[in-house]
Amino acid sequence: MDVRTVVVEGYYEVLALHRYLFECKGEDLSSEYAGSPFVAAIQNRLADALEAADPGPGWTKWRAAERHQHRVDAVRQHLSDAGHWNAMSREQREAYVEDLLAPLRIASDLLDDLVAVQADPVPTRSTDSPARDQ
């Protein structure tokens, strides 16, 4: 397959694409795209480009996952609800967490904490379903 290089021109196009991907991923962590290593790689390259174009501590600080507690909490909740999570190896878990949080950088202690999350093996009963004790 012949794939041409896609050029995103200029700081503001890169910033717009970065923001769009970051916000869309955060809206639905259960989407197959949220944990995609391909989307994560694109997000990391976009953030790397923004960081290089705007030197200083701004982007470096922004990319620290610990500064995005709402996003970390959402990932933690997603992991506790994800049925496939308990069957993953440690290496698979680490990669999945890093992909979910991309382009944020995650400290090793936070990564260890998220990797240790255990998914609830019993799905939460929906409030729409009738009660069994009637």
N, CA, C and O atoms as a MOPAC input file, in Angstrom:
PM7 MOZYME 1SCF
protein

 N      0.84000 1    -1.16000 1     0.00000 1
 C      0.00000 1     0.00000 1     0.00000 1
 C      0.89400 1     1.23500 1     0.00000 1
 O      1.86200 1     1.32200 1     0.75700 1
 N      0.55800 1     2.17000 1    -0.84700 1
 C      1.31600 1     3.41100 1    -0.93300 1
 C      0.58500 1     4.48000 1    -0.12900 1
 O     -0.53200 1     4.87000 1    -0.46800 1
 N      1.21600 1     4.94300 1     0.92400 1
 C      0.62000 1     5.98200 1     1.75100 1
 C      1.50100 1     7.21500 1     1.65600 1
 O      2.70400 1     7.15900 1     1.90700 1
 N      0.89200 1     8.31000 1     1.29500 1
 C      1.63300 1     9.55900 1     1.19100 1
 C      1.81000 1    10.18600 1     2.56500 1
 O      1.03900 1     9.93400 1     3.49100 1
 N      2.82600 1    10.99100 1     2.66900 1
 C      3.05000 1    11.73900 1     3.89100 1
 C      1.99100 1    12.82300 1     4.00400 1
 O      1.71500 1    13.54000 1     3.04200 1
 N      1.40900 1    12.93600 1     5.17400 1
 C      0.43900 1    13.98600 1     5.44500 1
 C      1.17900 1    15.11100 1     6.14500 1
 O      1.89200 1    14.88000 1     7.12200 1
 N      1.01400 1    16.30300 1     5.65700 1
 C      1.68800 1    17.44600 1     6.24900 1
 C      0.66300 1    18.29400 1     6.98800 1
 O     -0.32400 1    18.74700 1     6.41000 1
 N      0.91200 1    18.49800 1     8.25800 1
 C      0.11300 1    19.41800 1     9.04300 1
 C      0.95600 1    20.67700 1     9.13800 1
 O      2.04300 1    20.67600 1     9.71600 1
 N      0.43800 1    21.74400 1     8.56400 1
 C      1.25100 1    22.95000 1     8.40500 1
 C      1.05300 1    23.93700 1     9.54200 1
 O     -0.05900 1    24.39100 1     9.81000 1
 N      2.12200 1    24.24900 1    10.18200 1
 C      2.13000 1    25.31900 1    11.15000 1
 C      1.69000 1    24.92800 1    12.54600 1
 O      1.01200 1    23.92400 1    12.76600 1
 N      2.10400 1    25.75900 1    13.46600 1
 C      1.85100 1    25.54600 1    14.88600 1
 C      0.36300 1    25.40900 1    15.18100 1
 O     -0.03300 1    24.51700 1    15.93100 1
 N     -0.46700 1    26.27100 1    14.60800 1
 C     -1.88300 1    26.26900 1    14.96100 1
 C     -2.63900 1    25.07600 1    14.39700 1
 O     -3.61500 1    24.63700 1    15.00600 1
 N     -2.22800 1    24.54400 1    13.26900 1
 C     -2.84000 1    23.31400 1    12.76600 1
 C     -2.46500 1    22.13600 1    13.66600 1
 O     -3.30700 1    21.29600 1    13.98200 1
 N     -1.21400 1    22.08400 1    14.07000 1
 C     -0.76300 1    21.01900 1    14.97100 1
 C     -1.50000 1    21.13700 1    16.30700 1
 O     -1.96200 1    20.13600 1    16.85400 1
 N     -1.60500 1    22.34500 1    16.82100 1
 C     -2.29900 1    22.57400 1    18.09200 1
 C     -3.77500 1    22.18000 1    17.99400 1
 O     -4.30600 1    21.55000 1    18.90900 1
 N     -4.43600 1    22.54100 1    16.90700 1
 C     -5.84800 1    22.19800 1    16.73000 1
 C     -6.05500 1    20.68500 1    16.66900 1
 O     -6.97800 1    20.15800 1    17.29100 1
 N     -5.20400 1    19.99000 1    15.92600 1
 C     -5.31700 1    18.54100 1    15.83100 1
 C     -5.02800 1    17.89000 1    17.18500 1
 O     -5.72300 1    16.96000 1    17.59500 1
 N     -4.01500 1    18.37900 1    17.86200 1
 C     -3.69000 1    17.88300 1    19.20600 1
 C     -4.88600 1    18.03800 1    20.14300 1
 O     -5.27700 1    17.08500 1    20.81800 1
 N     -5.45900 1    19.22300 1    20.18400 1
 C     -6.59000 1    19.47800 1    21.08600 1
 C     -7.78200 1    18.58900 1    20.74600 1
 O     -8.43100 1    18.03700 1    21.63500 1
 N     -8.05800 1    18.45800 1    19.46800 1
 C     -9.18600 1    17.63700 1    19.03800 1
 C     -9.00800 1    16.18800 1    19.47300 1
 O     -9.92600 1    15.59500 1    20.03900 1
 N     -7.84600 1    15.61700 1    19.21500 1
 C     -7.60600 1    14.22300 1    19.59700 1
 C     -7.65200 1    14.04300 1    21.11400 1
 O     -8.21300 1    13.06600 1    21.60900 1
 N     -7.06800 1    14.97600 1    21.84300 1
 C     -7.04200 1    14.87000 1    23.30000 1
 C     -8.45500 1    14.92100 1    23.87300 1
 O     -8.80200 1    14.12500 1    24.74500 1
 N     -9.26300 1    15.84700 1    23.38800 1
 C    -10.62200 1    15.98100 1    23.89600 1
 C    -11.50100 1    14.80900 1    23.48300 1
 O    -12.27500 1    14.30300 1    24.29700 1
 N    -11.39600 1    14.37200 1    22.23800 1
 C    -12.21200 1    13.24200 1    21.77600 1
 C    -11.89500 1    11.97300 1    22.54700 1
 O    -12.80000 1    11.22900 1    22.92400 1
 N    -10.63300 1    11.72700 1    22.77700 1
 C    -10.24000 1    10.52500 1    23.52200 1
 C    -10.83400 1    10.56200 1    24.91700 1
 O    -11.31500 1     9.54200 1    25.40900 1
 N    -10.80900 1    11.70500 1    25.55400 1
 C    -11.31200 1    11.83400 1    26.91400 1
 C    -12.81300 1    11.66800 1    27.03200 1
 O    -13.31600 1    11.34900 1    28.11000 1
 N    -13.53400 1    11.87700 1    25.94800 1
 C    -14.99700 1    11.75400 1    25.98800 1
 C    -15.46100 1    10.30800 1    26.07800 1
 O    -16.51800 1    10.04200 1    26.65100 1
 N    -14.69800 1     9.36500 1    25.52500 1
 C    -15.13100 1     7.96800 1    25.52500 1
 C    -13.92300 1     7.04400 1    25.59000 1
 O    -13.41500 1     6.60000 1    24.56000 1
 N    -13.47100 1     6.75900 1    26.79500 1
 C    -12.30500 1     5.90600 1    26.96500 1
 C    -12.57200 1     4.45600 1    26.57900 1
 O    -11.63200 1     3.68100 1    26.40200 1
 N    -13.83000 1     4.08400 1    26.44700 1
 C    -14.14700 1     2.71300 1    26.03600 1
 C    -14.09000 1     2.53600 1    24.52200 1
 O    -14.21300 1     1.41800 1    24.02200 1
 N    -13.90600 1     3.62100 1    23.80000 1
 C    -13.78300 1     3.54500 1    22.34300 1
 C    -12.52300 1     2.77500 1    21.97300 1
 O    -11.51200 1     2.86100 1    22.67000 1
 N    -12.58000 1     2.03000 1    20.88900 1
 C    -11.39400 1     1.29600 1    20.44500 1
 C    -10.25300 1     2.23000 1    20.09600 1
 O     -9.09600 1     1.81000 1    20.08900 1
 N    -10.54900 1     3.48200 1    19.80800 1
 C     -9.50900 1     4.43900 1    19.43500 1
 C     -8.81400 1     5.03800 1    20.65100 1
 O     -7.66600 1     5.46900 1    20.54900 1
 N     -9.48700 1     5.07600 1    21.79900 1
 C     -8.91200 1     5.69600 1    22.99200 1
 C     -7.63500 1     5.00400 1    23.43800 1
 O     -6.68900 1     5.66900 1    23.86100 1
 N     -7.59200 1     3.68800 1    23.35100 1
 C     -6.41300 1     2.93300 1    23.75800 1
 C     -5.55000 1     2.48200 1    22.60500 1
 O     -4.68400 1     1.62300 1    22.77000 1
 N     -5.78100 1     3.05700 1    21.42800 1
 C     -5.02800 1     2.65700 1    20.24500 1
 C     -3.57200 1     3.11900 1    20.32100 1
 O     -3.31200 1     4.29800 1    20.55800 1
 N     -2.62900 1     2.20700 1    20.12300 1
 C     -1.22500 1     2.62700 1    20.10700 1
 C     -0.91100 1     3.51900 1    18.90100 1
 O      0.02800 1     4.31300 1    18.94900 1
 N     -1.68200 1     3.39400 1    17.83100 1
 C     -1.45600 1     4.23500 1    16.65100 1
 C     -1.88300 1     5.67500 1    16.93100 1
 O     -1.16700 1     6.61500 1    16.58600 1
 N     -3.04300 1     5.84600 1    17.55200 1
 C     -3.50700 1     7.19000 1    17.91300 1
 C     -2.56600 1     7.79200 1    18.95100 1
 O     -2.23000 1     8.97300 1    18.87600 1
 N     -2.14200 1     6.98300 1    19.91700 1
 C     -1.20700 1     7.46900 1    20.94100 1
 C      0.10300 1     7.94400 1    20.31000 1
 O      0.64900 1     8.97000 1    20.71500 1
 N      0.60500 1     7.20700 1    19.32800 1
 C      1.85600 1     7.60300 1    18.66400 1
 C      1.69400 1     8.94700 1    17.95600 1
 O      2.58300 1     9.79600 1    18.01400 1
 N      0.56600 1     9.13400 1    17.29500 1
 C      0.29700 1    10.41400 1    16.62500 1
 C      0.20400 1    11.52900 1    17.65200 1
 O      0.76500 1    12.60800 1    17.46100 1
 N     -0.50900 1    11.26600 1    18.74500 1
 C     -0.63800 1    12.28800 1    19.78000 1
 C      0.71400 1    12.67000 1    20.37800 1
 O      0.98200 1    13.84800 1    20.61200 1
 N      1.55600 1    11.68200 1    20.62200 1
 C      2.88100 1    11.97500 1    21.16700 1
 C      3.72100 1    12.78500 1    20.19600 1
 O      4.43700 1    13.69700 1    20.61200 1
 N      3.64600 1    12.46500 1    18.89700 1
 C      4.41300 1    13.23900 1    17.91100 1
 C      3.90400 1    14.67000 1    17.82400 1
 O      4.69700 1    15.60300 1    17.70100 1
 N      2.58000 1    14.85300 1    17.88600 1
 C      2.02900 1    16.21200 1    17.86000 1
 C      2.48600 1    17.00500 1    19.08200 1
 O      2.91200 1    18.15200 1    18.95100 1
 N      2.40200 1    16.40900 1    20.26100 1
 C      2.82200 1    17.10000 1    21.48300 1
 C      4.32600 1    17.35500 1    21.48700 1
 O      4.78000 1    18.39500 1    21.96300 1
 N      5.09800 1    16.41100 1    20.95800 1
 C      6.55300 1    16.62400 1    20.83600 1
 C      6.83200 1    17.84100 1    19.94700 1
 O      7.70400 1    18.65500 1    20.25100 1
 N      6.08600 1    17.95300 1    18.85300 1
 C      6.28000 1    19.07700 1    17.93300 1
 C      5.89400 1    20.39500 1    18.60100 1
 O      6.58400 1    21.40000 1    18.42700 1
 N      4.80800 1    20.40100 1    19.35600 1
 C      4.40100 1    21.61500 1    20.06600 1
 C      5.42700 1    22.00000 1    21.12200 1
 O      5.74600 1    23.17700 1    21.29400 1
 N      5.93400 1    21.00700 1    21.82000 1
 C      6.94500 1    21.24000 1    22.85200 1
 C      8.22500 1    21.80800 1    22.24200 1
 O      8.85000 1    22.69900 1    22.81800 1
 N      8.61200 1    21.29500 1    21.07900 1
 C      9.82500 1    21.77500 1    20.40400 1
 C      9.63700 1    23.18400 1    19.85200 1
 O     10.57200 1    23.98400 1    19.84700 1
 N      8.42100 1    23.48400 1    19.38500 1
 C      8.16200 1    24.79800 1    18.79900 1
 C      7.99200 1    25.88300 1    19.84900 1
 O      8.16200 1    27.06600 1    19.55700 1
 N      7.66100 1    25.48900 1    21.05700 1
 C      7.41200 1    26.44300 1    22.13200 1
 C      8.23600 1    26.04200 1    23.35000 1
 O      7.68800 1    25.56300 1    24.34300 1
 N      9.56900 1    26.24100 1    23.27500 1
 C     10.44800 1    25.79200 1    24.35400 1
 C     10.13200 1    26.49900 1    25.67000 1
 O      9.56900 1    27.59300 1    25.70900 1
 N     10.51100 1    25.84100 1    26.70200 1
 C     10.23900 1    26.34700 1    28.04400 1
 C      9.46000 1    25.29700 1    28.80600 1
 O      9.19700 1    24.21200 1    28.28700 1
 N      9.09000 1    25.61400 1    30.03000 1
 C      8.45500 1    24.60800 1    30.87400 1
 C      6.96400 1    24.38300 1    30.59600 1
 O      6.39300 1    23.42900 1    31.12400 1
 N      6.32800 1    25.21100 1    29.80100 1
 C      4.88300 1    25.13500 1    29.60400 1
 C      4.36700 1    23.78100 1    29.17100 1
 O      3.55400 1    23.17200 1    29.86600 1
 N      4.83700 1    23.30100 1    28.02100 1
 C      4.36300 1    22.01400 1    27.50700 1
 C      4.86000 1    20.85600 1    28.36600 1
 O      4.14300 1    19.87300 1    28.55300 1
 N      6.06800 1    20.96100 1    28.88500 1
 C      6.59000 1    19.89400 1    29.74200 1
 C      5.71000 1    19.73500 1    30.97100 1
 O      5.37600 1    18.61300 1    31.35300 1
 N      5.33400 1    20.83700 1    31.58900 1
 C      4.45000 1    20.78600 1    32.74900 1
 C      3.07400 1    20.25600 1    32.33900 1
 O      2.50000 1    19.41600 1    33.03100 1
 N      2.54900 1    20.74500 1    31.22100 1
 C      1.22200 1    20.32000 1    30.77100 1
 C      1.17500 1    18.81700 1    30.54700 1
 O      0.15500 1    18.19200 1    30.83700 1
 N      2.24100 1    18.22200 1    30.04400 1
 C      2.24500 1    16.79300 1    29.70300 1
 C      2.38900 1    15.87400 1    30.91600 1
 O      2.31700 1    14.65600 1    30.75500 1
 N      2.58500 1    16.39700 1    32.09600 1
 C      2.67300 1    15.55900 1    33.30000 1
 C      1.27600 1    15.06500 1    33.64700 1
 O      0.39700 1    15.86300 1    33.97500 1
 N      1.06700 1    13.76500 1    33.57800 1
 C     -0.25900 1    13.17600 1    33.81500 1
 C     -0.81200 1    13.57800 1    35.18200 1
 O     -2.01900 1    13.76400 1    35.33300 1
 N      0.06100 1    13.71100 1    36.17100 1
 C     -0.36700 1    14.05400 1    37.52000 1
 C     -1.09100 1    15.39300 1    37.57400 1
 O     -1.85800 1    15.64000 1    38.50400 1
 N     -0.86400 1    16.25000 1    36.60400 1
 C     -1.51800 1    17.55700 1    36.54800 1
 C     -2.91900 1    17.46800 1    35.94900 1
 O     -3.62700 1    18.47300 1    35.87900 1
 N     -3.31800 1    16.29000 1    35.52300 1
 C     -4.62300 1    16.07300 1    34.89500 1
 C     -5.38900 1    15.02400 1    35.70300 1
 O     -5.72000 1    13.95300 1    35.19500 1
 N     -5.66200 1    15.34700 1    36.95800 1
 C     -6.27000 1    14.37100 1    37.86500 1
 C     -7.62000 1    13.87200 1    37.34900 1
 O     -7.95600 1    12.70200 1    37.52700 1
 N     -8.38100 1    14.73700 1    36.72000 1
 C     -9.67800 1    14.32000 1    36.17800 1
 C     -9.49200 1    13.23200 1    35.12400 1
 O    -10.25400 1    12.26600 1    35.08100 1
 N     -8.48600 1    13.39000 1    34.28400 1
 C     -8.21600 1    12.38600 1    33.24600 1
 C     -7.70600 1    11.08900 1    33.87400 1
 O     -8.11800 1    10.00000 1    33.47200 1
 N     -6.82300 1    11.20000 1    34.84300 1
 C     -6.30300 1    10.00900 1    35.53200 1
 C     -7.44100 1     9.27100 1    36.22500 1
 O     -7.51000 1     8.04300 1    36.16600 1
 N     -8.33000 1    10.00600 1    36.88100 1
 C     -9.47300 1     9.38000 1    37.55000 1
 C    -10.38400 1     8.68300 1    36.54100 1
 O    -10.89700 1     7.59700 1    36.81200 1
 N    -10.58300 1     9.29800 1    35.39300 1
 C    -11.41500 1     8.68200 1    34.34900 1
 C    -10.77300 1     7.39400 1    33.83900 1
 O    -11.47000 1     6.40900 1    33.59600 1
 N     -9.45800 1     7.39300 1    33.67600 1
 C     -8.75200 1     6.18200 1    33.24200 1
 C     -8.87100 1     5.10500 1    34.31200 1
 O     -9.11600 1     3.94200 1    33.99100 1
 N     -8.70300 1     5.47500 1    35.57600 1
 C     -8.82400 1     4.51600 1    36.67600 1
 C    -10.22100 1     3.87500 1    36.66700 1
 O    -10.34800 1     2.66100 1    36.82000 1
 N    -11.25200 1     4.68300 1    36.48900 1
 C    -12.62200 1     4.16300 1    36.44600 1
 C    -12.80800 1     3.24900 1    35.24500 1
 O    -13.42500 1     2.19000 1    35.35600 1
 N    -12.28100 1     3.65300 1    34.10500 1
 C    -12.37200 1     2.82800 1    32.89200 1
 C    -11.71600 1     1.46500 1    33.11600 1
 O    -12.26600 1     0.43600 1    32.72300 1
 N    -10.56100 1     1.46000 1    33.73800 1
 C     -9.85000 1     0.20100 1    33.97900 1
 C    -10.63500 1    -0.69900 1    34.92900 1
 O    -10.66100 1    -1.91700 1    34.75000 1
 N    -11.26500 1    -0.11500 1    35.92400 1
 C    -12.01600 1    -0.93200 1    36.87800 1
 C    -13.28500 1    -1.50800 1    36.26600 1
 O    -13.84900 1    -2.46700 1    36.79100 1
 N    -13.73600 1    -0.92600 1    35.15600 1
 C    -14.93400 1    -1.41000 1    34.46200 1
 C    -14.60800 1    -2.27100 1    33.24400 1
 O    -15.50500 1    -2.90300 1    32.68500 1
 N    -13.34900 1    -2.30900 1    32.82200 1
 C    -12.96500 1    -2.99600 1    31.58500 1
 C    -12.82700 1    -4.49400 1    31.82300 1
 O    -11.94500 1    -4.92900 1    32.56400 1
 N    -13.68200 1    -5.27000 1    31.20600 1
 C    -13.67200 1    -6.71400 1    31.38900 1
 C    -12.39200 1    -7.38900 1    30.95200 1
 O    -11.99000 1    -8.38900 1    31.54700 1
 N    -11.74500 1    -6.86700 1    29.92900 1
 C    -10.52300 1    -7.48900 1    29.40800 1
 C     -9.28600 1    -7.16500 1    30.25100 1
 O     -8.24500 1    -7.80100 1    30.08600 1
 N     -9.38700 1    -6.19700 1    31.13700 1
 C     -8.24600 1    -5.69300 1    31.89300 1
 C     -7.58300 1    -6.76800 1    32.74600 1
 O     -6.35600 1    -6.87400 1    32.74200 1
 N     -8.35300 1    -7.56200 1    33.47200 1
 C     -7.77600 1    -8.55100 1    34.38400 1
 C     -6.98900 1    -9.63300 1    33.65500 1
 O     -6.10600 1   -10.25200 1    34.24800 1
 N     -7.28900 1    -9.87200 1    32.38800 1
 C     -6.61000 1   -10.92900 1    31.62800 1
 C     -5.30200 1   -10.44900 1    30.99500 1
 O     -4.56700 1   -11.25500 1    30.42400 1
 N     -5.00200 1    -9.16400 1    31.08600 1
 C     -3.80500 1    -8.62500 1    30.45300 1
 C     -2.56400 1    -8.85700 1    31.31200 1
 O     -2.63900 1    -8.87400 1    32.54100 1
 N     -1.42800 1    -9.03400 1    30.64800 1
 C     -0.15000 1    -9.12700 1    31.36300 1
 C      0.24900 1    -7.73400 1    31.84600 1
 O     -0.33200 1    -6.73200 1    31.42900 1
 N      1.23400 1    -7.68400 1    32.71700 1
 C      1.70700 1    -6.38900 1    33.21500 1
 C      2.18700 1    -5.49900 1    32.07000 1
 O      1.88500 1    -4.30600 1    32.04400 1
 N      2.92600 1    -6.06600 1    31.13400 1
 C      3.44300 1    -5.28800 1    30.00800 1
 C      2.29700 1    -4.73800 1    29.15100 1
 O      2.34400 1    -3.59500 1    28.69700 1
 N      1.27300 1    -5.56100 1    28.93600 1
 C      0.11200 1    -5.10800 1    28.16600 1
 C     -0.62700 1    -4.00500 1    28.91500 1
 O     -1.08600 1    -3.03700 1    28.30800 1
 N     -0.74000 1    -4.15000 1    30.22700 1
 C     -1.40300 1    -3.13100 1    31.03800 1
 C     -0.64800 1    -1.80000 1    30.97300 1
 O     -1.25300 1    -0.74200 1    30.80000 1
 N      0.67300 1    -1.86400 1    31.11300 1
 C      1.47400 1    -0.63500 1    31.06500 1
 C      1.29400 1     0.07100 1    29.72000 1
 O      1.08000 1     1.28200 1    29.67200 1
 N      1.38100 1    -0.68600 1    28.64400 1
 C      1.23700 1    -0.09600 1    27.31400 1
 C     -0.15000 1     0.50600 1    27.12900 1
 O     -0.28400 1     1.59500 1    26.57300 1
 N     -1.18100 1    -0.19600 1    27.59200 1
 C     -2.55100 1     0.27600 1    27.44800 1
 C     -2.76600 1     1.57100 1    28.22900 1
 O     -3.37400 1     2.50700 1    27.71100 1
 N     -2.27900 1     1.63600 1    29.46100 1
 C     -2.41000 1     2.84800 1    30.27300 1
 C     -1.68100 1     4.00400 1    29.60500 1
 O     -2.21800 1     5.10800 1    29.52500 1
 N     -0.47100 1     3.76800 1    29.12500 1
 C      0.29200 1     4.82900 1    28.45700 1
 C     -0.43200 1     5.30200 1    27.20200 1
 O     -0.43600 1     6.49700 1    26.90500 1
 N     -1.04700 1     4.37800 1    26.46100 1
 C     -1.79200 1     4.75900 1    25.25900 1
 C     -3.04500 1     5.54700 1    25.61800 1
 O     -3.38100 1     6.51900 1    24.94100 1
 N     -3.74300 1     5.13500 1    26.68300 1
 C     -4.93800 1     5.86600 1    27.11300 1
 C     -4.60200 1     7.29200 1    27.53200 1
 O     -5.37300 1     8.21500 1    27.26500 1
 N     -3.46400 1     7.47900 1    28.18300 1
 C     -3.09800 1     8.80100 1    28.69000 1
 C     -2.30600 1     9.65200 1    27.69500 1
 O     -2.10900 1    10.84300 1    27.93500 1
 N     -1.85800 1     9.07700 1    26.60500 1
 C     -1.07800 1     9.84700 1    25.62700 1
 C     -1.86300 1    11.07700 1    25.19300 1
 O     -3.07700 1    11.01500 1    25.00000 1
 N     -1.16700 1    12.18100 1    25.04200 1
 C      0.26700 1    12.41600 1    25.01700 1
 C      0.85100 1    12.80100 1    26.37600 1
 O      1.95800 1    13.33400 1    26.46000 1
 N      0.09400 1    12.52500 1    27.43200 1
 C      0.60300 1    12.83500 1    28.76000 1
 C      1.71500 1    11.86100 1    29.11700 1
 O      1.73900 1    10.72000 1    28.65600 1
 N      2.62600 1    12.33400 1    29.94200 1
 C      3.72100 1    11.48800 1    30.43200 1
 C      3.36900 1    11.04700 1    31.85100 1
 O      2.97200 1    11.85300 1    32.69200 1
 N      3.52100 1     9.78000 1    32.08500 1
 C      3.08900 1     9.22600 1    33.36000 1
 C      4.29900 1     8.79400 1    34.19000 1
 O      5.16000 1     8.05300 1    33.71600 1
 N      4.34800 1     9.26800 1    35.42300 1
 C      5.43300 1     8.89400 1    36.33900 1
 C      5.29500 1     7.42200 1    36.69900 1
 O      4.19100 1     6.87700 1    36.71100 1
 N      6.42100 1     6.78500 1    36.99100 1
 C      6.42500 1     5.34200 1    37.23800 1
 C      5.54700 1     4.94900 1    38.42500 1
 O      4.92100 1     3.88900 1    38.39300 1
 N      5.48300 1     5.77900 1    39.47500 1
 C      4.64000 1     5.42100 1    40.62000 1
 C      3.15800 1     5.46900 1    40.26400 1
 O      2.38900 1     4.62600 1    40.72500 1
 N      2.74900 1     6.43400 1    39.45800 1
 C      1.35700 1     6.49800 1    39.01600 1
 C      1.04600 1     5.35500 1    38.05800 1
 O     -0.03700 1     4.77200 1    38.11200 1
 N      1.99000 1     5.03500 1    37.18400 1
 C      1.80500 1     3.90200 1    36.27500 1
 C      1.62200 1     2.61200 1    37.07900 1
 O      0.72600 1     1.82100 1    36.78600 1
 N      2.46300 1     2.40100 1    38.08400 1
 C      2.34000 1     1.21200 1    38.93500 1
 C      0.97200 1     1.16900 1    39.60800 1
 O      0.34800 1     0.11100 1    39.69300 1
 N      0.51500 1     2.31400 1    40.08100 1
 C     -0.78400 1     2.39600 1    40.74700 1
 C     -1.91800 1     2.02400 1    39.79300 1
 O     -2.81800 1     1.27100 1    40.16500 1
 N     -1.88200 1     2.54300 1    38.57200 1
 C     -2.94400 1     2.25000 1    37.60300 1
 C     -2.88200 1     0.80900 1    37.11100 1
 O     -3.91800 1     0.17800 1    36.90200 1
 N     -1.68500 1     0.29100 1    36.92700 1
 C     -1.52800 1    -1.09700 1    36.48000 1
 C     -2.09800 1    -2.05900 1    37.52100 1
 O     -2.55900 1    -3.14700 1    37.17400 1
 N     -2.06900 1    -1.66600 1    38.78700 1
 C     -2.55500 1    -2.52600 1    39.86400 1
 C     -4.08300 1    -2.51500 1    40.01900 1
 O     -4.62700 1    -3.30800 1    40.78800 1
 N     -4.77400 1    -1.63500 1    39.30500 1
 C     -6.23600 1    -1.58800 1    39.39300 1
 C     -6.80500 1    -2.94200 1    38.98300 1
 O     -6.35800 1    -3.54500 1    38.00800 1
 N     -7.78500 1    -3.40700 1    39.72900 1
 C     -8.46500 1    -4.65800 1    39.40000 1
 C     -9.86100 1    -4.33700 1    38.88900 1
 O    -10.59600 1    -3.56300 1    39.50200 1
 N    -10.21500 1    -4.93400 1    37.77000 1
 C    -11.54400 1    -4.73300 1    37.20900 1
 C    -12.55600 1    -5.53500 1    38.00600 1
 O    -12.26900 1    -6.63900 1    38.46900 1
 N    -13.72100 1    -4.97700 1    38.15700 1
 C    -14.81700 1    -5.67000 1    38.82900 1
 C    -15.29600 1    -6.79500 1    37.91500 1
 O    -15.77700 1    -6.52800 1    36.81400 1
 N    -15.17200 1    -8.04800 1    38.35300 1
 C    -15.56500 1    -9.15900 1    37.48900 1
 C    -17.07200 1    -9.27100 1    37.31300 1
 O    -17.54300 1    -9.93500 1    36.39000 1
 N    -17.82800 1    -8.62700 1    38.19200 1
 C    -19.28500 1    -8.66300 1    38.09500 1
 C    -19.75100 1    -7.32200 1    37.56100 1
 O    -19.55000 1    -6.29400 1    38.20600 1
 N    -20.37900 1    -7.32200 1    36.37700 1
 C    -20.84100 1    -6.04700 1    35.83100 1
 C    -21.87900 1    -5.40400 1    36.75000 1
 O    -22.67100 1    -6.09400 1    37.39200 1
 N    -21.86000 1    -4.10200 1    36.79900 1
 C    -22.81500 1    -3.36800 1    37.60700 1
 C    -24.19600 1    -3.54500 1    37.00900 1
 O    -24.38300 1    -3.41200 1    35.80000 1
 N    -25.17700 1    -3.85100 1    37.87600 1
 C    -26.54000 1    -4.05300 1    37.40800 1
 C    -27.12100 1    -2.72600 1    36.97000 1
 O    -27.03200 1    -1.73100 1    37.68900 1
 N    -27.70300 1    -2.71400 1    35.81600 1
 C    -28.29000 1    -1.50500 1    35.25300 1
 C    -29.53700 1    -1.12200 1    36.03500 1
 O    -30.27600 1    -1.99400 1    36.49200 1
 N    -29.77300 1     0.16300 1    36.19100 1
 C    -30.97700 1     0.63600 1    36.86400 1
 C    -32.19900 1     0.45200 1    35.97900 1
 O    -33.32800 1     0.55400 1    36.46000 1
 N    -31.99300 1     0.18000 1    34.67900 1
 C    -33.09400 1    -0.03200 1    33.76000 1
 C    -33.65300 1    -1.44400 1    33.85100 1
 O    -34.76700 1    -1.69300 1    33.39100 1
 N    -32.90500 1    -2.36800 1    34.43200 1
 C    -33.36400 1    -3.75000 1    34.48200 1
 C    -34.29000 1    -3.95000 1    35.67100 1
 O    -34.12500 1    -3.29800 1    36.70200 1
 N    -35.26600 1    -4.84800 1    35.54000 1
 C    -36.19200 1    -5.06700 1    36.65300 1
 C    -35.48200 1    -5.74000 1    37.82200 1
 O    -34.53200 1    -6.50000 1    37.62800 1
 N    -35.93700 1    -5.46400 1    39.01200 1
 C    -35.36300 1    -6.06700 1    40.21000 1
 C    -35.70000 1    -7.54100 1    40.25100 1
 O    -36.79600 1    -7.93600 1    39.85500 1
 N    -34.78200 1    -8.35400 1    40.71900 1
 C    -34.99500 1    -9.80100 1    40.77500 1
 C    -35.81300 1   -10.21800 1    41.99600 1
 O    -36.35200 1   -11.32400 1    42.03100 1
 N    -35.90900 1    -9.35000 1    42.98800 1
 C    -36.54400 1    -9.73500 1    44.24600 1
 C    -38.02000 1    -9.39400 1    44.30600 1
 O    -38.55000 1    -9.24300 1    45.40700 1
 N    -38.70000 1    -9.26600 1    43.20700 1
 C    -40.11200 1    -8.88900 1    43.23100 1
 C    -41.02000 1   -10.03800 1    43.46600 1
 O    -42.23800 1    -9.86300 1    43.51000 1

